[in-house]
Coordinates of C-alpha atoms in Angstrom, one line a residue:
M7 CA -7.7 -26.7 -6.7
I8 CA -5.3 -25.0 -4.4
R9 CA -4.6 -27.0 -1.2
R10 CA -1.2 -25.6 -0.2
L11 CA -0.1 -22.1 -0.7
L12 CA 3.4 -20.5 -0.5
L13 CA 3.5 -16.9 0.7
C14 CA 6.4 -14.8 -0.5
C15 CA 5.3 -11.6 1.3
R16 CA 5.7 -10.5 4.9
G17 CA 4.0 -8.7 7.7
E18 CA 0.3 -8.0 7.8
I19 CA -0.5 -9.0 4.2
A20 CA 1.0 -12.4 4.8
L21 CA -1.0 -12.8 8.0
R22 CA -4.1 -11.6 6.1
F23 CA -3.7 -14.4 3.5
I24 CA -3.1 -17.0 6.3
R25 CA -6.4 -16.1 8.0
T26 CA -8.4 -16.6 4.8
C27 CA -6.5 -19.8 3.9
R28 CA -7.5 -21.3 7.2
L29 CA -11.2 -20.6 6.5
M30 CA -10.7 -22.2 3.0
G31 CA -8.9 -25.2 4.4
V32 CA -5.7 -24.3 2.5
E33 CA -2.3 -25.0 4.1
T34 CA 0.2 -22.1 4.2
V35 CA 3.9 -22.0 3.8
A36 CA 5.9 -18.9 4.6
A37 CA 9.2 -18.1 2.8
Y38 CA 10.6 -15.3 5.0
P39 CA 13.7 -13.3 5.6
A40 CA 15.7 -14.8 8.5
E41 CA 15.4 -11.5 10.5
D42 CA 11.6 -12.0 10.6
D43 CA 12.0 -15.1 12.7
G44 CA 9.4 -14.9 15.5
H45 CA 7.1 -12.5 13.7
P46 CA 3.4 -13.2 13.9
Y47 CA 3.0 -14.3 10.2
V48 CA 5.9 -16.7 10.4
L49 CA 4.5 -18.3 13.5
A50 CA 1.0 -18.5 12.0
A51 CA 2.1 -20.4 8.9
D52 CA 1.7 -24.2 8.8
Q53 CA 5.3 -24.4 7.5
R54 CA 8.1 -21.9 7.4
F55 CA 11.4 -21.6 5.4
P56 CA 13.9 -18.8 5.9
I57 CA 15.5 -17.3 2.8
E58 CA 18.6 -15.3 2.5
A59 CA 18.0 -13.2 -0.6
A60 CA 18.7 -9.5 -0.2
S61 CA 16.5 -8.4 -3.1
A62 CA 13.4 -9.4 -5.0
G63 CA 15.4 -10.4 -8.0
S64 CA 17.6 -12.8 -6.0
A65 CA 14.6 -14.1 -4.1
M66 CA 12.9 -15.6 -7.1
A67 CA 15.1 -18.7 -7.3
E68 CA 14.9 -19.2 -3.5
V69 CA 11.2 -18.9 -3.5
L70 CA 10.8 -21.4 -6.3
Q71 CA 13.1 -23.8 -4.5
V72 CA 11.1 -23.5 -1.3
A73 CA 7.9 -24.1 -3.4
R74 CA 9.4 -27.4 -4.6
L75 CA 10.5 -28.5 -1.2
A76 CA 7.2 -27.7 0.4
R77 CA 5.2 -29.3 -2.5
V78 CA 2.9 -26.3 -2.8
D79 CA 0.2 -25.9 -5.5
A80 CA 0.4 -22.1 -5.7
I81 CA 2.5 -19.0 -4.8
A82 CA 1.0 -15.7 -3.5
P83 CA 3.2 -12.6 -3.5
G84 CA 0.6 -10.4 -1.7
Y85 CA 1.7 -6.8 -2.5
G86 CA 5.3 -7.6 -1.9
P87 CA 8.1 -6.9 -4.4
L88 CA 7.4 -9.9 -6.5
A89 CA 3.6 -9.1 -6.9
E90 CA 3.9 -7.1 -10.1
N91 CA 6.9 -9.0 -11.5
A92 CA 5.8 -10.6 -14.8
E93 CA 9.0 -12.6 -15.1
F94 CA 8.3 -14.1 -11.7
A95 CA 4.6 -14.9 -12.6
A96 CA 5.8 -16.6 -15.7
A97 CA 8.5 -18.5 -13.8
C98 CA 5.9 -19.8 -11.4
A99 CA 3.8 -21.1 -14.3
E100 CA 6.8 -22.7 -16.0
A101 CA 7.7 -24.5 -12.8
G102 CA 4.2 -25.9 -12.5
F103 CA 2.9 -23.5 -9.8
I104 CA -0.3 -21.4 -9.8
F105 CA 0.5 -17.7 -9.4
V106 CA -2.1 -16.0 -7.2
G107 CA -2.4 -12.8 -9.3
P108 CA -3.0 -11.8 -12.9
R109 CA -1.5 -13.5 -15.9
P110 CA 2.1 -12.4 -16.8
E111 CA 1.0 -10.4 -19.9
A112 CA -1.6 -8.5 -17.9
I113 CA 1.2 -7.6 -15.4
R114 CA 3.4 -6.5 -18.3
Q115 CA 0.8 -4.3 -19.8
S116 CA -0.4 -2.7 -16.6
G117 CA 3.2 -2.4 -15.2
D118 CA 4.4 -0.6 -18.2
K119 CA 2.8 2.9 -17.8
L120 CA 3.0 3.6 -21.5
R121 CA 1.3 0.4 -22.5
A122 CA -1.3 1.0 -19.8
R123 CA -2.0 4.5 -21.3
E124 CA -2.4 2.9 -24.7
A125 CA -4.9 0.4 -23.2
A126 CA -6.9 3.3 -21.6
C127 CA -7.0 5.2 -24.9
L128 CA -8.2 2.1 -26.7
A129 CA -10.9 1.7 -24.1
G130 CA -12.0 5.3 -24.6
V131 CA -10.8 6.6 -21.2
P132 CA -9.1 10.0 -20.9
V133 CA -5.4 10.1 -20.1
I134 CA -3.2 13.0 -19.0
P135 CA -1.5 14.8 -22.0
G136 CA 2.0 13.4 -22.3
G137 CA 4.1 10.8 -24.0
H138 CA 7.5 9.0 -24.4
P139 CA 10.3 11.5 -24.8
G140 CA 12.8 9.3 -26.7
D141 CA 16.5 8.9 -25.7
G142 CA 17.9 12.4 -26.5
L143 CA 17.8 15.4 -24.2
E144 CA 16.7 17.8 -26.9
Q145 CA 13.9 15.6 -28.0
S146 CA 12.8 15.1 -24.4
L147 CA 12.9 18.9 -23.8
D148 CA 11.0 19.6 -27.0
L149 CA 8.2 17.2 -25.8
A150 CA 8.2 18.9 -22.3
R151 CA 7.8 22.3 -23.9
E152 CA 5.0 21.0 -26.1
I153 CA 3.2 19.6 -23.1
G154 CA 3.8 22.8 -21.1
F155 CA 5.6 23.3 -17.9
P156 CA 5.4 22.2 -15.1
V157 CA 5.7 18.6 -16.3
L158 CA 6.0 15.3 -14.5
I159 CA 8.9 12.9 -15.4
K160 CA 7.8 9.4 -14.5
A161 CA 9.4 6.0 -14.6
V162 CA 7.7 3.7 -17.1
M163 CA 7.9 0.8 -14.7
G164 CA 7.6 3.0 -11.5
G165 CA 5.3 2.7 -8.5
G166 CA 5.0 3.4 -4.8
G167 CA 5.8 7.1 -5.2
R168 CA 9.3 6.4 -6.6
G169 CA 10.7 7.4 -10.0
I170 CA 8.8 10.6 -10.3
R171 CA 9.7 14.3 -10.3
V172 CA 7.9 17.6 -10.9
V173 CA 9.9 20.0 -13.1
E174 CA 8.8 23.6 -13.0
A175 CA 11.0 25.1 -15.7
P176 CA 13.2 24.0 -18.7
E177 CA 16.5 24.8 -16.9
A178 CA 15.8 22.2 -14.3
F179 CA 14.7 19.5 -16.8
A180 CA 18.0 17.8 -17.6
G181 CA 19.0 17.2 -14.0
A182 CA 15.6 15.9 -13.1
L183 CA 15.6 13.6 -16.1
D184 CA 18.9 12.1 -15.1
E185 CA 17.7 11.6 -11.5
V186 CA 14.5 9.8 -12.5
R187 CA 16.3 7.6 -15.0
S188 CA 18.9 6.6 -12.4
E189 CA 16.3 6.0 -9.6
A190 CA 14.1 4.0 -12.0
L191 CA 17.0 1.8 -13.1
S192 CA 18.1 1.2 -9.5
A193 CA 14.5 0.5 -8.2
F194 CA 12.8 -1.2 -11.1
G195 CA 15.6 -2.4 -13.3
C196 CA 14.5 -0.2 -16.2
G197 CA 15.5 3.4 -16.7
D198 CA 12.9 4.3 -19.3
V199 CA 10.7 7.3 -18.5
Y200 CA 7.8 9.3 -20.0
L201 CA 6.4 12.8 -19.5
E202 CA 3.0 14.0 -18.4
R203 CA 1.5 17.4 -17.8
F204 CA 1.5 18.2 -14.1
L205 CA -2.1 18.9 -13.0
G206 CA -1.1 20.4 -9.6
T207 CA -2.3 19.3 -6.2
S208 CA -5.8 20.7 -6.2
I209 CA -6.9 17.4 -7.6
R210 CA -8.2 14.2 -6.1
H211 CA -6.7 10.7 -6.3
I212 CA -9.6 8.1 -6.8
E213 CA -9.2 4.4 -7.5
V214 CA -11.6 1.6 -8.4
Q215 CA -11.3 -2.0 -7.3
V216 CA -11.8 -4.5 -10.0
L217 CA -11.9 -8.3 -9.9
G218 CA -11.7 -10.7 -12.9
D219 CA -11.4 -14.4 -13.6
K220 CA -9.9 -16.5 -16.3
H221 CA -13.3 -16.9 -18.1
G222 CA -13.6 -13.3 -19.2
N223 CA -15.7 -12.0 -16.3
V224 CA -14.8 -8.7 -14.7
L225 CA -16.6 -6.8 -11.9
H226 CA -16.0 -3.6 -10.0
L227 CA -16.3 -3.4 -6.2
G228 CA -16.6 0.3 -5.9
D229 CA -14.3 3.2 -5.5
R230 CA -11.8 4.5 -2.9
G231 CA -10.5 8.0 -2.0
C232 CA -6.7 8.1 -1.7
S233 CA -5.9 11.8 -1.5
V234 CA -4.2 11.8 1.9
Q235 CA -0.6 11.3 0.7
R236 CA 2.9 12.3 1.7
R237 CA 5.7 12.0 -0.9
R238 CA 3.1 10.5 -3.3
Q239 CA 2.5 7.6 -0.9
K240 CA -0.9 7.0 0.6
L241 CA -1.5 7.3 4.4
V242 CA -5.3 7.1 4.6
E243 CA -7.9 5.6 2.3
E244 CA -11.7 5.5 2.4
A245 CA -14.6 3.8 0.7
P246 CA -16.6 5.0 -1.0
A247 CA -14.6 8.0 -2.1
P248 CA -16.1 11.2 -0.6
G249 CA -17.1 14.2 -2.7
L250 CA -18.3 12.4 -5.9
D251 CA -21.8 12.8 -7.3
A252 CA -23.6 9.7 -8.6
A253 CA -22.9 10.4 -12.2
L254 CA -19.2 10.9 -11.9
R255 CA -18.9 7.8 -9.6
N256 CA -20.6 5.7 -12.2
E257 CA -18.4 7.1 -15.0
L258 CA -15.2 6.2 -13.0
R259 CA -16.4 2.7 -12.3
L260 CA -17.4 2.0 -15.9
A261 CA -14.0 3.4 -17.1
A262 CA -12.2 1.0 -14.8
L263 CA -14.1 -1.9 -16.1
A264 CA -13.4 -0.8 -19.7
I265 CA -9.6 -0.7 -19.0
A266 CA -9.7 -4.1 -17.1
R267 CA -11.5 -5.7 -20.1
Q268 CA -9.0 -4.1 -22.5
L269 CA -6.2 -5.7 -20.6
G270 CA -7.9 -9.1 -20.2
Y271 CA -7.5 -8.7 -16.5
D272 CA -8.1 -11.9 -14.4
S273 CA -7.5 -11.2 -10.7
A274 CA -7.9 -8.5 -8.1
G275 CA -6.5 -5.1 -9.3
T276 CA -6.9 -1.4 -9.0
V277 CA -7.5 1.2 -11.7
E278 CA -6.3 4.7 -10.6
F279 CA -7.5 8.1 -11.7
L280 CA -6.9 11.8 -11.0
V281 CA -10.2 13.8 -10.7
A282 CA -10.2 17.6 -11.2
G283 CA -12.5 20.0 -9.5
D284 CA -14.6 20.4 -12.6
G285 CA -15.3 16.7 -12.7
R286 CA -12.9 15.8 -15.5
F287 CA -10.9 12.7 -14.8
Y288 CA -7.8 11.0 -16.2
F289 CA -6.5 7.5 -16.0
I290 CA -3.0 7.4 -14.4
E291 CA -2.1 3.7 -13.8
M292 CA -3.3 0.2 -12.9
N293 CA -1.9 -1.8 -10.0
A294 CA -1.9 -5.5 -10.9
R295 CA -2.1 -6.8 -7.4
I296 CA -4.1 -6.6 -4.2
Q297 CA -3.7 -3.2 -2.6
V298 CA -2.7 -2.2 0.9
E299 CA -6.1 -0.5 1.2
H300 CA -8.3 -3.5 0.1
P301 CA -9.9 -3.9 3.6
V302 CA -12.1 -0.8 3.2
T303 CA -13.6 -2.3 0.1
E304 CA -14.1 -5.6 1.9
A305 CA -15.8 -3.7 4.7
I306 CA -18.4 -2.0 2.6
T307 CA -19.1 -5.0 0.3
G308 CA -18.7 -7.9 2.6
I309 CA -16.5 -9.7 0.0
D310 CA -13.2 -11.3 1.0
L311 CA -10.9 -10.2 -1.8
V312 CA -8.1 -12.7 -0.8
E313 CA -10.6 -15.6 -1.0
Q314 CA -11.7 -14.4 -4.5
M315 CA -8.1 -14.1 -5.6
I316 CA -7.3 -17.6 -4.6
H317 CA -10.5 -19.0 -6.1
V318 CA -10.0 -17.4 -9.5
A319 CA -6.3 -18.2 -9.6
G320 CA -7.3 -21.9 -9.3
G321 CA -9.4 -21.5 -12.4
G322 CA -12.7 -20.9 -10.6
R323 CA -15.4 -18.6 -12.1
L324 CA -16.6 -15.5 -10.2
S325 CA -19.7 -16.6 -8.4
L326 CA -20.7 -12.9 -8.2
R327 CA -22.5 -10.7 -10.7
Q328 CA -22.3 -7.0 -10.7
D329 CA -25.9 -6.6 -9.5
D330 CA -25.1 -8.9 -6.5
I331 CA -22.6 -6.3 -5.1
E332 CA -24.1 -4.0 -2.5
F333 CA -22.3 -1.1 -0.8
R334 CA -23.1 -0.6 2.9
G335 CA -21.9 2.2 5.1
H336 CA -18.5 3.9 5.0
A337 CA -15.0 2.6 5.9
V338 CA -11.7 4.4 6.5
E339 CA -8.2 2.9 6.7
F340 CA -5.3 4.5 8.6
R341 CA -1.8 3.2 7.8
L342 CA 0.1 2.9 11.1
C343 CA 3.7 3.3 10.1
A344 CA 7.1 3.4 11.9
E345 CA 7.7 7.1 10.9
D346 CA 8.2 10.3 12.8
P347 CA 5.7 12.9 11.7
R348 CA 7.7 15.5 13.7
N349 CA 10.6 14.9 11.3
Q350 CA 9.1 14.8 7.8
F351 CA 7.8 11.3 8.3
F352 CA 11.4 10.0 8.5
P353 CA 11.4 6.1 8.8
A354 CA 12.0 4.7 12.3
A355 CA 13.2 1.3 13.5
G356 CA 13.5 -0.5 16.7
R357 CA 11.9 -3.3 18.8
V358 CA 8.2 -3.2 19.9
A359 CA 8.4 -2.7 23.7
S360 CA 4.7 -2.7 24.3
Y361 CA 1.7 -3.1 22.1
A362 CA -2.1 -2.8 22.6
V363 CA -4.8 -2.8 19.9
P364 CA -8.3 -1.2 19.8
E365 CA -11.3 -3.4 19.7
G366 CA -15.1 -3.0 19.3
E367 CA -17.8 -3.2 16.7
G368 CA -16.7 -2.0 13.3
V369 CA -13.0 -1.9 14.2
R370 CA -10.5 -4.1 12.4
L371 CA -6.7 -4.1 12.9
D372 CA -4.5 -5.8 10.3
S373 CA -1.1 -6.0 12.0
G374 CA 2.3 -7.4 11.2
V375 CA 3.9 -6.7 14.6
A376 CA 3.6 -7.8 18.2
S377 CA 5.4 -7.1 21.5
G378 CA 9.1 -8.0 21.3
V379 CA 9.5 -8.1 17.5
A380 CA 11.8 -5.8 15.6
Q381 CA 10.9 -3.2 13.0
S382 CA 13.7 -3.4 10.5
P383 CA 14.9 -0.3 8.6
R384 CA 15.4 -2.7 5.6
F385 CA 11.7 -3.0 5.0
D386 CA 8.6 -0.9 4.4
S387 CA 7.6 1.2 7.5
L388 CA 4.0 -0.1 7.6
C389 CA 3.4 -1.8 10.9
A390 CA -0.4 -2.2 10.9
K391 CA -3.6 -0.9 9.4
L392 CA -6.6 0.4 11.4
I393 CA -9.9 -0.1 9.5
V394 CA -13.1 1.4 10.8
H395 CA -16.5 0.6 9.3
Q396 CA -19.7 2.4 10.3
S397 CA -23.1 3.2 8.9
S398 CA -21.9 6.7 7.8
R399 CA -18.7 8.6 7.2
E400 CA -19.4 10.9 10.2
R401 CA -19.8 7.9 12.5
A402 CA -16.7 6.2 11.0
L403 CA -14.5 9.2 11.7
A404 CA -15.8 9.5 15.2
R405 CA -15.2 5.8 15.9
A406 CA -11.7 6.1 14.3
S407 CA -10.8 8.9 16.7
H408 CA -11.5 6.6 19.7
A409 CA -9.8 3.6 18.1
L410 CA -6.6 5.6 17.4
G411 CA -6.7 6.7 21.0
E412 CA -6.7 3.1 22.2
F413 CA -3.9 2.0 19.9
R414 CA -0.5 1.7 21.7
L415 CA 2.9 0.9 20.2
F416 CA 6.0 1.9 22.2
G417 CA 9.6 1.3 21.2
F418 CA 9.9 3.7 18.2
P419 CA 8.0 6.6 16.8
T420 CA 4.8 6.1 14.8
N421 CA 2.6 8.3 12.7
V422 CA -0.4 8.0 15.1
P423 CA -0.2 11.7 16.1
F424 CA -0.5 12.6 12.5
H425 CA -3.8 10.7 12.2
H426 CA -5.1 12.5 15.3
W427 CA -4.2 15.8 13.6
L428 CA -5.8 14.8 10.3
L429 CA -9.1 14.0 12.0
E430 CA -9.3 17.6 13.3
Q431 CA -8.9 19.2 9.8
P432 CA -12.1 20.7 8.4
Q433 CA -11.3 19.8 4.8
F434 CA -10.8 16.1 5.8
R435 CA -13.9 16.0 8.0
D436 CA -16.2 17.4 5.4
G437 CA -14.7 15.3 2.6
S438 CA -13.7 18.2 0.4
Y439 CA -9.9 17.5 0.7
D440 CA -7.6 16.9 -2.2
L441 CA -3.9 16.2 -2.8
S442 CA -2.9 19.6 -1.4
L443 CA -4.1 18.7 2.1
L444 CA -0.6 18.0 3.5
E445 CA 1.4 20.7 1.6
D446 CA 1.8 22.8 4.7
F447 CA 1.6 20.0 7.3
E448 CA 3.1 20.7 10.6
L449 CA 2.3 18.8 13.8
P450 CA 1.1 21.3 16.4
P451 CA 3.1 21.3 19.7
E452 CA 0.2 19.8 21.7
R453 CA 0.3 16.8 19.4
L454 CA 4.0 16.2 19.9
H455 CA 3.4 15.2 23.5
A456 CA -0.1 13.7 23.2
V457 CA 1.2 10.4 24.8
D458 CA 0.4 8.5 28.0
R459 CA 3.7 9.2 29.7
R460 CA 3.3 6.6 32.4
A461 CA 2.7 4.0 29.7
V462 CA 5.9 5.1 28.0
F463 CA 7.9 4.7 31.2
A464 CA 6.3 1.4 32.0
A465 CA 7.1 0.1 28.5
A466 CA 10.7 1.2 28.8
L467 CA 11.1 -0.3 32.2
A468 CA 9.6 -3.6 31.0
T469 CA 11.9 -3.6 28.1
A470 CA 15.0 -3.0 30.3
L471 CA 14.0 -5.7 32.8
A472 CA 13.4 -8.3 30.0
G473 CA 16.7 -7.5 28.4
V474 CA 15.1 -6.7 25.1
A475 CA 16.8 -3.4 24.7
G476 CA 20.1 -5.2 24.0
R477 CA 18.7 -7.0 21.0
R478 CA 18.0 -4.1 18.7
A479 CA 17.5 -4.2 15.0
E480 CA 20.2 -2.6 13.0
G481 CA 19.8 1.1 13.2
S482 CA 17.1 0.8 15.8
A483 CA 15.7 3.4 18.1
T484 CA 14.8 1.1 21.0
V485 CA 14.4 2.8 24.4
S486 CA 17.8 2.7 26.2
G487 CA 19.1 3.8 29.6
W488 CA 20.7 6.8 27.9
K489 CA 17.3 7.7 26.4
L490 CA 15.6 7.3 29.8
R491 CA 18.0 9.8 31.2
N492 CA 18.1 12.3 28.3
D493 CA 14.7 12.2 26.5
P494 CA 12.5 14.8 28.1
L495 CA 9.3 12.9 27.5
L496 CA 10.6 9.7 29.1
A497 CA 12.2 11.6 31.9
A498 CA 8.8 13.3 32.7
G499 CA 7.3 9.8 32.8
A500 CA 10.0 8.6 35.1
R501 CA 9.3 11.5 37.5
G502 CA 5.6 10.4 37.4

């Protein structure tokens, strides 16, 4: 039984866990980076302990020390950097704490892309042609030629769009191989790579949510479409995935269950596929954690995934059967990030000068920010997630357009103008889009200035009067007196 839970994650996912824990009567403890002092999730936790670690690896010891001091029963990493760290999961168990996530061996198998491919093959699920290239360049190049160019070089322990390169021709292979190995070693502590045939971008990214317990029960909670991506990172997700016929949808769900059972999976996780235009699909990876996009699944099923994770981590059996799960309506999630869509989605930073959120039936906002808090360049650019659930996809997109129009965040650029652009694209609106959707993305001029200028000026003035502008995050882009005088958009607002 879990009565007190330590959170070693931050932002909106930490706050998401806290909300469910309150409903379950579970106390929460936040282990947080000191620069997050005053953030909503820190204030919402029942207890809070700042930590100084600059990396996930160095944070492990500090997190376990906080767990001992706070006398917690369990530790939840959310989808933070410790979420898919098998060594951390094992260390939690060795120290006497329940890890809210899958068992260490399931994390190892799913996190290692080659072992995950083997599990998929054993489960009878198709994988993309490819394999491990060995250590030598010539051996690697021979395998690449055998697969056929263009090929993908991928980090064995990669994720989040990092540690991956497309190589179009043999002469570019050696340099790309060195780059991926170096990036993988730096990001994941392992420089091992493997090769896959590159299937192009006229293909869809579909994933299936699975949920298991420690008693051998595994369910699926439907599928999600995740083909709106920039730099191989998702920006918009929806459930159910559009453009699938009933037979293909069922095949994908059964394939996901087969892989989860092959791995002995015992928590919330996601099995990911690429789906070609002719209906053929291929397993690509499994994420052994709760996903950023889990709210769209919660919306259409009515199931609290965080509650289920905590329940099964404590040894509880799944109270659901597959036949109990019903899918109602359509849900879409928009990731609201501190990024400038006018500048290739370059990450932004600063302090939130003014903040207003949309409300109404079928609208949910999972947010990690509030007025006055800093968006640090040290962390992921995700600020909030707008989730819209309606009876149909058409109604969900219409409601999303209004909700995005009501969202206000001033102090640094966000990708909201991109989402407005997306909702106007015919391919997205009719659900026929694939990974090629953003290949030629360029924000039209009218979207560059689709902002309430008086609100911008009011936010800047309020910031200056409150003295917030002087307390910027490192590398911030907080509105300043210079910016008021020189930024044409703010100057226009000042002129009224």
